[in-house]
XYZ file of C-alpha atoms in Angstrom:
336
model
C -65.811 -186.214 -58.490
C -62.588 -185.833 -56.959
C -62.563 -188.593 -54.655
C -64.069 -191.144 -56.655
C -61.754 -190.082 -59.820
C -58.754 -190.192 -57.873
C -59.588 -193.798 -56.599
C -60.668 -195.377 -59.786
C -57.241 -193.888 -61.273
C -54.946 -195.007 -58.627
C -56.261 -198.914 -58.669
C -57.018 -198.973 -62.655
C -53.989 -201.427 -62.740
C -56.137 -203.756 -60.008
C -59.248 -203.487 -62.003
C -56.536 -204.297 -65.205
C -55.265 -207.227 -63.268
C -58.746 -208.504 -62.412
C -60.122 -208.611 -65.699
C -56.706 -209.935 -67.443
C -56.793 -207.138 -69.894
C -54.183 -206.843 -71.955
C -52.703 -202.812 -72.763
C -55.043 -202.393 -75.902
C -58.532 -203.729 -74.033
C -57.112 -201.285 -70.875
C -57.146 -198.370 -73.974
C -61.131 -199.398 -75.066
C -62.057 -199.592 -71.455
C -61.197 -196.277 -71.056
C -62.470 -194.691 -74.510
C -65.545 -196.187 -73.663
C -65.418 -193.841 -70.251
C -64.251 -190.714 -72.635
C -67.009 -191.886 -75.105
C -69.667 -191.549 -71.710
C -68.305 -188.473 -70.241
C -68.223 -186.206 -73.688
C -72.068 -187.979 -74.058
C -72.719 -186.679 -70.357
C -71.689 -183.467 -71.133
C -73.907 -182.632 -74.150
C -76.743 -184.571 -72.617
C -75.983 -182.878 -68.885
C -75.802 -178.970 -71.150
C -79.226 -180.030 -72.255
C -81.128 -180.860 -69.418
C -79.120 -178.720 -66.617
C -82.568 -176.096 -66.760
C -82.101 -173.572 -63.114
C -85.089 -175.604 -61.498
C -83.237 -179.136 -62.535
C -80.347 -178.429 -60.448
C -80.828 -180.010 -57.877
C -81.870 -183.327 -58.887
C -79.248 -183.714 -61.381
C -76.329 -182.602 -58.392
C -78.026 -185.445 -56.445
C -78.810 -187.797 -58.826
C -75.568 -187.570 -61.070
C -73.005 -187.775 -57.849
C -75.073 -190.614 -56.713
C -74.783 -192.435 -60.227
C -71.190 -191.872 -60.094
C -70.953 -193.056 -56.502
C -73.555 -196.233 -57.774
C -71.073 -196.869 -60.407
C -67.359 -196.454 -59.367
C -69.259 -199.729 -56.834
C -70.396 -201.587 -60.306
C -66.909 -201.132 -61.855
C -64.843 -203.146 -59.000
C -67.604 -206.054 -59.382
C -66.653 -206.274 -63.212
C -64.251 -209.340 -64.164
C -64.375 -209.603 -67.946
C -64.290 -206.518 -70.843
C -67.472 -206.722 -71.870
C -68.828 -205.627 -68.338
C -66.083 -203.358 -67.844
C -67.100 -201.502 -71.020
C -70.549 -201.283 -69.953
C -69.871 -199.856 -66.515
C -66.841 -197.770 -67.902
C -69.293 -196.223 -70.485
C -72.342 -195.459 -67.820
C -69.140 -194.079 -65.054
C -67.934 -192.089 -67.966
C -72.056 -190.802 -68.789
C -72.396 -189.978 -64.555
C -69.245 -188.181 -64.298
C -70.590 -185.786 -67.191
C -73.505 -184.895 -66.138
C -72.634 -184.415 -62.866
C -69.624 -181.780 -64.217
C -71.858 -180.131 -66.242
C -74.473 -179.054 -63.285
C -71.950 -178.479 -60.724
C -70.267 -175.836 -62.903
C -73.837 -174.614 -63.836
C -74.630 -174.316 -60.461
C -71.015 -173.079 -59.440
C -72.186 -170.143 -62.022
C -75.457 -169.646 -60.094
C -73.721 -169.580 -56.675
C -70.896 -166.855 -57.973
C -73.178 -164.605 -59.410
C -75.721 -164.654 -56.453
C -72.682 -163.949 -54.625
C -71.207 -161.090 -56.133
C -67.620 -161.755 -57.427
C -65.230 -164.616 -58.220
C -65.619 -167.440 -56.240
C -65.286 -170.082 -59.654
C -61.731 -171.240 -58.529
C -62.636 -172.394 -55.258
C -64.632 -174.799 -56.596
C -61.897 -175.920 -58.850
C -60.151 -175.988 -55.850
C -62.288 -178.102 -54.099
C -62.183 -180.751 -56.616
C -58.245 -180.640 -56.525
C -57.984 -181.284 -52.780
C -60.832 -184.209 -53.000
C -58.956 -185.960 -55.776
C -56.160 -185.394 -52.905
C -58.053 -186.938 -50.407
C -58.871 -190.036 -53.239
C -54.991 -190.300 -53.243
C -54.399 -190.578 -49.664
C -57.382 -192.801 -49.454
C -55.973 -194.979 -52.122
C -52.536 -195.007 -50.374
C -53.807 -196.094 -46.852
C -55.425 -198.650 -48.327
C -53.340 -200.247 -50.399
C -53.473 -203.654 -48.897
C -57.137 -203.643 -49.243
C -58.790 -205.192 -52.978
C -60.089 -202.491 -54.889
C -63.429 -204.192 -54.896
C -64.457 -203.500 -51.654
C -62.793 -199.840 -51.990
C -64.935 -199.027 -54.616
C -67.841 -200.565 -52.992
C -67.259 -198.622 -49.689
C -66.278 -195.474 -51.384
C -69.124 -195.209 -53.712
C -71.971 -196.105 -50.582
C -69.444 -193.424 -49.105
C -70.232 -190.572 -51.722
C -74.069 -192.105 -52.094
C -75.182 -190.930 -48.582
C -73.275 -187.984 -48.348
C -74.673 -186.805 -51.810
C -78.410 -187.388 -50.592
C -77.705 -185.948 -47.135
C -76.484 -182.893 -48.641
C -80.017 -182.990 -51.065
C -81.731 -180.389 -49.149
C -78.897 -178.144 -49.393
C -78.902 -178.109 -53.573
C -82.716 -176.783 -53.242
C -81.248 -173.286 -52.305
C -79.885 -173.092 -55.976
C -83.808 -172.963 -57.174
C -83.669 -168.792 -55.582
C -79.893 -167.858 -56.628
C -79.208 -165.796 -59.518
C -82.786 -165.133 -60.101
C -83.886 -161.321 -61.622
C -86.143 -160.320 -58.606
C -85.404 -156.830 -58.608
C -85.393 -154.090 -61.355
C -81.224 -153.258 -60.498
C -80.886 -157.243 -61.047
C -82.996 -157.787 -64.416
C -81.415 -154.741 -66.038
C -78.036 -155.697 -65.489
C -78.828 -158.822 -66.979
C -79.979 -157.506 -70.157
C -76.788 -155.628 -70.732
C -74.632 -158.291 -70.406
C -73.770 -158.705 -74.334
C -75.208 -162.600 -75.435
C -72.287 -165.242 -75.774
C -71.614 -165.336 -79.926
C -70.574 -169.193 -81.189
C -67.705 -167.312 -82.365
C -66.578 -166.722 -78.554
C -68.057 -169.400 -77.480
C -65.681 -171.818 -79.917
C -62.734 -169.694 -78.560
C -63.343 -170.110 -74.772
C -64.009 -173.946 -75.749
C -61.009 -174.305 -77.824
C -58.428 -172.533 -75.037
C -59.551 -174.839 -71.986
C -59.005 -177.944 -74.260
C -55.286 -175.996 -74.227
C -55.246 -175.421 -70.788
C -56.747 -178.180 -68.399
C -55.115 -172.992 -56.426
C -57.803 -170.714 -56.026
C -57.614 -167.581 -58.165
C -60.628 -166.137 -57.089
C -58.805 -163.242 -55.330
C -56.402 -162.268 -58.137
C -59.399 -161.865 -60.385
C -61.608 -159.963 -58.201
C -58.371 -157.178 -58.150
C -57.184 -158.168 -61.850
C -59.724 -159.191 -64.052
C -59.941 -162.549 -65.590
C -58.031 -161.789 -68.559
C -55.449 -160.031 -66.715
C -54.749 -163.256 -64.701
C -55.548 -165.664 -67.231
C -53.003 -163.704 -69.671
C -50.331 -163.413 -66.766
C -51.032 -167.248 -65.327
C -50.399 -168.730 -69.176
C -47.206 -166.795 -69.372
C -45.955 -168.359 -66.288
C -47.775 -171.761 -67.294
C -45.451 -171.972 -70.344
C -42.333 -170.828 -68.803
C -42.472 -173.245 -66.357
C -42.911 -176.271 -68.716
C -40.323 -174.721 -71.027
C -37.825 -174.399 -67.613
C -39.228 -179.044 -66.906
C -38.636 -180.182 -70.120
C -35.391 -178.463 -70.467
C -33.664 -178.472 -67.127
C -30.514 -181.105 -66.828
C -31.427 -181.451 -62.986
C -34.521 -183.103 -60.964
C -35.405 -180.174 -59.024
C -35.181 -178.124 -61.459
C -37.645 -180.137 -63.506
C -40.027 -180.395 -60.755
C -39.728 -176.595 -60.065
C -40.690 -176.083 -63.406
C -43.450 -178.623 -63.329
C -45.169 -177.286 -60.570
C -44.624 -173.717 -61.656
C -47.131 -175.033 -65.236
C -49.478 -176.381 -62.745
C -50.034 -173.179 -61.032
C -50.128 -170.894 -64.023
C -52.719 -172.896 -65.393
C -54.890 -173.629 -61.990
C -56.605 -170.288 -62.636
C -57.335 -170.616 -66.712
C -60.554 -173.458 -66.552
C -62.753 -171.416 -63.761
C -62.467 -168.895 -65.861
C -63.474 -169.777 -68.956
C -66.234 -171.609 -67.396
C -67.055 -168.678 -65.608
C -67.210 -166.775 -68.992
C -69.223 -169.416 -70.492
C -71.799 -169.453 -67.566
C -73.166 -166.113 -69.674
C -74.618 -167.914 -72.441
C -75.784 -170.867 -69.859
C -75.542 -174.322 -68.803
C -75.869 -175.445 -72.436
C -72.794 -173.117 -72.855
C -70.750 -174.739 -70.050
C -71.788 -178.331 -71.425
C -70.182 -176.723 -74.856
C -67.185 -175.469 -73.529
C -66.292 -178.661 -71.014
C -66.827 -181.191 -74.212
C -64.391 -178.883 -76.603
C -61.914 -179.002 -73.349
C -62.102 -182.412 -72.657
C -61.080 -183.305 -76.285
C -58.239 -181.680 -75.378
C -57.666 -183.331 -72.294
C -58.841 -186.870 -74.249
C -56.828 -185.647 -77.237
C -53.334 -184.728 -75.547
C -51.717 -187.501 -74.154
C -52.256 -189.321 -78.197
C -51.167 -186.544 -79.733
C -48.224 -185.674 -77.787
C -47.085 -189.577 -78.031
C -47.428 -189.136 -81.813
C -45.292 -186.054 -82.069
C -42.638 -187.966 -79.482
C -42.580 -190.868 -81.728
C -41.204 -189.109 -84.802
C -38.948 -186.348 -82.647
C -38.603 -186.920 -78.782
C -40.425 -186.291 -75.673
C -39.137 -183.611 -74.809
C -39.977 -181.492 -77.827
C -43.122 -183.003 -77.977
C -44.304 -181.717 -74.511
C -42.991 -178.216 -75.696
C -46.515 -178.166 -77.687
C -48.677 -177.585 -74.106
C -46.054 -175.042 -73.571
C -46.715 -173.578 -77.134
C -50.296 -173.754 -76.306
C -50.187 -172.198 -73.430
C -48.381 -169.518 -74.484
C -51.157 -169.334 -77.140
C -53.853 -169.179 -74.242
C -52.072 -166.153 -73.005
C -52.301 -164.079 -76.795
C -55.987 -165.128 -76.930
C -57.472 -164.874 -73.578
C -57.990 -161.058 -73.516
C -60.716 -161.261 -76.028
C -62.150 -164.532 -75.063
C -62.814 -162.992 -71.279
C -63.905 -159.605 -72.230
C -67.208 -158.621 -70.290
C -67.295 -162.011 -68.660
C -67.455 -160.643 -64.993
C -69.697 -162.528 -62.683
C -73.060 -160.502 -62.188
C -73.609 -158.413 -59.466
C -75.912 -159.790 -56.652
C -79.338 -158.144 -56.693
C -79.354 -155.062 -54.467
C -82.237 -154.967 -51.587
C -83.841 -151.484 -52.263
C -83.835 -148.917 -49.354
C -87.160 -147.895 -48.002
C -87.407 -144.312 -47.436
C -87.774 -142.262 -44.702
């Protein structure tokens, strides 16, 4: 996902030029992708039963790769709208499947490893950005096609490994079953709170989670993010501004993985719900900031994420209590 999304985002101007799109028409294409993603997230949440995760992971990755290649062949608004809708839908399905699978792997592993999975997405995005820079003289049609083929081949090659998910996180022992039964179910209020915090948030923090717990890490990270963004916006020099934005990203880097982990206690459907609400923040944020900037100033409008980060810090303990990863099943030691 990281590689594909980085390449798609970086070459979007070339797509716009090839299809002779206006700025408003490009916005429609992005809206189609966003609508498809929301639909894919909800649809994926209904499909993401444990036994279906291997199929959803492989099929979603191959579908996303195919849609990227298809986007490179589109040269009209109508074809781009259809391809973008399919691209967003497959992205949503794959996103839910990947996060649901990550929760199962984390539960089987016995400690926090969710941030590592999300860090892998970021590394993929960095790799995609580097590939785009290295192929700047290559047409986007060829780049999308070759990248799509490569991603599809890798996904199909990894398919056998995904079959091991069928045995992960299963209550195969009385100890394991008892531990699972003691976990309180997610209430609708907590589910929506997790989603709202994800909407306000969007480096690996697994070791910090293990030592200090998710509520403390998210609270400290959100405070750090609020301070960093305020510094970045109000700074009077470029170095201080860059440092502030870097601190902002560092502070939020542990937030979304923690929220996905907490939602995992309610199953794939809960993961999908939190992801959908979170992506609403991702999609609505730029428009909201732009509207505020039009009546105030951009620097003032950009303080909104800092306020949201402070809100995340205040509500994190309530949302994340009793959401630590399940312990792994214990193998009984035979008595002599």
